Amino acid sequence: MARIPAVPTSLLAAGSLVGGFALAQATKKRQLGGVVFAAGTAAAIPQWHRTIGAGGAAALTGLSIGAMGASHPLAKKIGAWPSVAVVSGAVALTAWAAVDRRA
């Protein structure tokens, strides 16, 4: 049986930030965006844990949550979508460097 390739955790984490923001903006329901963000981050955590251990997984989870929080004040300076792009890129690059490139 063919194995389905795993989705890179960098894509899950960054995609959940972008997708969550897009959904929140489209529906005017921030909670829905939060659900997308939480689901994407939660989906990445098991691979983070397997690859870099509990401490590394906790650090990447904290980075993702911090990035989401940091996007709000950053948006006031550079705009909403540019802010989401910056923080998503930072999360993606970090997750790739710490986890995905090893896979």
XYZ file of C-alpha atoms in Angstrom:
103
model
C 0.000 0.000 0.000
C 1.290 3.460 -0.887
C 2.161 5.714 2.001
C 0.743 9.223 2.036
C 3.632 11.665 2.432
C 3.613 13.726 5.584
C 2.816 17.409 5.346
C 5.857 19.436 6.407
C 5.326 20.939 9.838
C 6.553 24.292 8.562
C 3.610 24.307 6.153
C 1.153 23.244 8.863
C 2.284 25.910 11.314
C 2.584 28.776 8.839
C -0.506 27.705 6.935
C -2.563 27.730 10.098
C -1.544 31.337 10.746
C -2.362 32.426 7.192
C -5.489 30.300 6.894
C -6.742 31.289 10.321
C -6.337 34.967 9.539
C -7.995 34.598 6.146
C -10.973 32.777 7.658
C -11.310 35.278 10.512
C -11.200 38.167 8.059
C -13.667 36.582 5.633
C -16.211 35.579 8.260
C -15.632 38.411 10.754
C -15.404 35.667 13.406
C -12.003 35.719 15.061
C -12.805 32.539 16.950
C -12.965 30.551 13.711
C -9.509 31.793 12.814
C -8.326 30.708 16.238
C -9.689 27.218 15.658
C -7.771 26.929 12.377
C -4.602 28.225 14.028
C -4.964 25.830 16.972
C -5.698 22.836 14.725
C -2.705 23.446 12.478
C -0.353 23.956 15.387
C -1.719 20.895 17.190
C -1.221 18.806 14.056
C 2.465 19.796 13.928
C 3.265 19.136 17.585
C 3.597 15.305 17.418
C 6.246 15.514 14.677
C 8.041 18.292 16.533
C 8.063 16.117 19.645
C 9.352 13.054 17.769
C 12.105 15.011 16.030
C 13.365 17.507 18.614
C 11.851 16.318 21.895
C 9.427 17.819 24.362
C 11.446 20.962 24.990
C 11.855 21.711 21.306
C 8.185 21.056 20.644
C 7.260 23.378 23.495
C 9.575 26.061 22.096
C 8.076 25.814 18.600
C 4.569 25.861 20.038
C 5.457 28.953 22.044
C 6.936 30.555 18.945
C 3.737 29.907 16.998
C 1.544 31.327 19.738
C 3.883 34.272 20.200
C 3.910 34.922 16.461
C 0.144 35.029 16.390
C 0.150 37.494 19.263
C 2.952 39.587 17.742
C 1.125 39.859 14.433
C -1.481 42.152 15.987
C 0.764 45.071 17.028
C 2.925 44.526 13.949
C -0.186 44.895 11.775
C -0.657 48.414 13.128
C 2.773 49.308 11.770
C 2.944 47.472 8.428
C -0.601 46.290 7.681
C -2.513 43.117 8.422
C -1.466 40.864 5.536
C 2.195 41.925 5.573
C 2.249 41.223 9.305
C 0.754 37.763 8.825
C 3.304 37.084 6.081
C 6.230 38.116 8.300
C 5.233 36.063 11.332
C 4.190 33.063 9.220
C 7.516 33.171 7.424
C 9.397 33.277 10.715
C 7.470 30.278 12.047
C 7.881 28.349 8.791
C 11.614 28.988 8.596
C 12.154 27.995 12.213
C 10.066 24.813 11.944
C 11.843 23.862 8.731
C 15.295 24.451 10.207
C 14.544 22.651 13.463
C 12.400 19.763 12.196
C 11.525 19.414 8.516
C 14.995 19.517 7.003
C 15.886 16.502 9.149
C 13.057 14.402 7.766
